[in-house]
Amino acid sequence: MPIKIDYKKCCWKNGKCSSCGCGGACNGCVEVCPVNALKRGKKVEYKESECISCGACVSACKHDAIELI
Ligand code: SF4
Ligand code: SF4
C-alpha cells in the first residue's frame, strides 16, 4: 500500500522549508524512512518502488501531509 503526500500541507517547497523552519535539521519523513524512498528535492520526492508501507513517514510528519492509502 503506497503513501500519498499532500503537497499543500508539506512545508518543503521549491527546495526549502517554507513555514516551520526545519531546514536541514528536520526530523521528518525523509529521515525516518528505513529504505530511503523519500528525498527532498524541489519538493519531497517519493519512490514508490522502494516503499515497504511501514507508515513511519506518516507518524513523523508534523504537518499531517502524508497518509497511507
Ligand atoms: S511508508 Fe515507510 S517505506 Fe514508505 S515512504 Fe513512508 S517511511 Fe518510507
Ligand atoms: S515530514 Fe511532512 S512536512 Fe516535512 S518534508 Fe516530510 S511531508 Fe513535508
mmCIF file of C-alpha atoms and ligand atoms in Angstrom:
data_model
loop_
_atom_site.group_PDB
_atom_site.id
_atom_site.type_symbol
_atom_site.label_atom_id
_atom_site.label_comp_id
_atom_site.label_asym_id
_atom_site.label_seq_id
_atom_site.Cartn_x
_atom_site.Cartn_y
_atom_site.Cartn_z
ATOM 1 C CA MET A 1 0.000 0.000 0.000
ATOM 2 C CA PRO A 2 1.646 3.244 -1.067
ATOM 3 C CA ILE A 3 1.505 6.639 0.527
ATOM 4 C CA LYS A 4 0.029 9.901 -0.627
ATOM 5 C CA ILE A 5 1.740 13.226 0.000
ATOM 6 C CA ASP A 6 -0.406 16.330 0.286
ATOM 7 C CA TYR A 7 1.925 18.960 -1.136
ATOM 8 C CA LYS A 8 -0.319 21.768 0.066
ATOM 9 C CA LYS A 9 0.327 20.733 3.667
ATOM 10 C CA CYS A 10 4.009 19.838 3.248
ATOM 11 C CA CYS A 11 6.363 22.625 4.379
ATOM 12 C CA TRP A 12 9.050 21.713 1.842
ATOM 13 C CA LYS A 13 8.553 23.813 -1.298
ATOM 14 C CA ASN A 14 10.979 24.839 -4.053
ATOM 15 C CA GLY A 15 13.921 23.161 -2.343
ATOM 16 C CA LYS A 16 13.490 24.690 1.099
ATOM 17 C CA CYS A 17 11.271 24.796 4.137
ATOM 18 C CA SER A 18 8.567 27.380 3.575
ATOM 19 C CA SER A 19 6.982 27.558 7.006
ATOM 20 C CA CYS A 20 8.260 25.727 10.084
ATOM 21 C CA GLY A 21 11.979 26.478 9.708
ATOM 22 C CA CYS A 22 13.003 22.803 9.838
ATOM 23 C CA GLY A 23 15.708 23.278 7.235
ATOM 24 C CA GLY A 24 18.321 20.535 7.177
ATOM 25 C CA ALA A 25 17.587 19.633 10.783
ATOM 26 C CA CYS A 26 14.085 18.433 10.009
ATOM 27 C CA ASN A 27 13.399 15.096 11.612
ATOM 28 C CA GLY A 28 10.579 14.223 9.323
ATOM 29 C CA CYS A 29 9.588 11.780 6.645
ATOM 30 C CA VAL A 30 12.912 11.695 4.813
ATOM 31 C CA GLU A 31 14.936 10.969 7.950
ATOM 32 C CA VAL A 32 12.729 8.172 9.267
ATOM 33 C CA CYS A 33 12.176 6.240 6.054
ATOM 34 C CA PRO A 34 14.104 2.976 6.516
ATOM 35 C CA VAL A 35 14.523 2.340 2.802
ATOM 36 C CA ASN A 36 15.296 5.843 1.508
ATOM 37 C CA ALA A 37 12.107 6.015 -0.522
ATOM 38 C CA LEU A 38 11.773 9.743 0.215
ATOM 39 C CA LYS A 39 14.124 12.588 -0.505
ATOM 40 C CA ARG A 40 13.966 16.369 -0.540
ATOM 41 C CA GLY A 41 14.468 17.881 -3.948
ATOM 42 C CA LYS A 42 12.394 20.789 -5.178
ATOM 43 C CA LYS A 43 9.592 19.010 -3.375
ATOM 44 C CA VAL A 44 9.547 15.795 -1.393
ATOM 45 C CA GLU A 45 10.109 13.051 -3.934
ATOM 46 C CA TYR A 46 8.685 9.595 -3.371
ATOM 47 C CA LYS A 47 9.972 6.425 -4.950
ATOM 48 C CA GLU A 48 7.042 4.064 -4.745
ATOM 49 C CA SER A 49 9.004 1.019 -5.894
ATOM 50 C CA GLU A 50 11.199 1.254 -2.762
ATOM 51 C CA CYS A 51 8.374 1.795 -0.265
ATOM 52 C CA ILE A 52 7.569 -1.036 2.145
ATOM 53 C CA SER A 53 4.439 0.679 3.526
ATOM 54 C CA CYS A 54 5.783 0.857 7.082
ATOM 55 C CA GLY A 55 3.950 4.086 7.898
ATOM 56 C CA ALA A 56 6.928 5.691 9.652
ATOM 57 C CA CYS A 57 6.732 8.793 7.477
ATOM 58 C CA VAL A 58 3.064 9.263 8.331
ATOM 59 C CA SER A 59 3.857 9.384 12.061
ATOM 60 C CA ALA A 60 6.940 11.549 11.569
ATOM 61 C CA CYS A 61 5.263 14.288 9.552
ATOM 62 C CA LYS A 62 4.389 17.164 11.852
ATOM 63 C CA HIS A 63 2.154 18.731 9.221
ATOM 64 C CA ASP A 64 -0.032 15.665 8.615
ATOM 65 C CA ALA A 65 0.943 15.798 4.974
ATOM 66 C CA ILE A 66 1.312 12.048 4.445
ATOM 67 C CA GLU A 67 -1.230 9.280 4.581
ATOM 68 C CA LEU A 68 -1.185 5.597 3.785
ATOM 69 C CA ILE A 69 -3.692 4.883 1.031
HETATM 70 S S1 SF4 B 1 5.701 4.221 4.328
HETATM 71 FE FE1 SF4 B 1 7.727 3.693 5.224
HETATM 72 S S2 SF4 B 1 8.912 2.915 3.489
HETATM 73 FE FE2 SF4 B 1 7.170 4.030 2.607
HETATM 74 S S3 SF4 B 1 7.928 6.095 2.248
HETATM 75 FE FE3 SF4 B 1 6.981 6.085 4.291
HETATM 76 S S4 SF4 B 1 8.666 5.656 5.730
HETATM 77 FE FE4 SF4 B 1 9.383 5.119 3.661
HETATM 78 S S1 SF4 B 2 7.771 15.479 7.229
HETATM 79 FE FE1 SF4 B 2 5.882 16.222 6.254
HETATM 80 S S2 SF4 B 2 6.119 18.428 6.131
HETATM 81 FE FE2 SF4 B 2 8.159 17.528 6.466
HETATM 82 S S3 SF4 B 2 9.034 17.243 4.451
HETATM 83 FE FE3 SF4 B 2 8.011 15.332 5.014
HETATM 84 S S4 SF4 B 2 5.937 15.520 4.123
HETATM 85 FE FE4 SF4 B 2 6.816 17.554 4.185
#
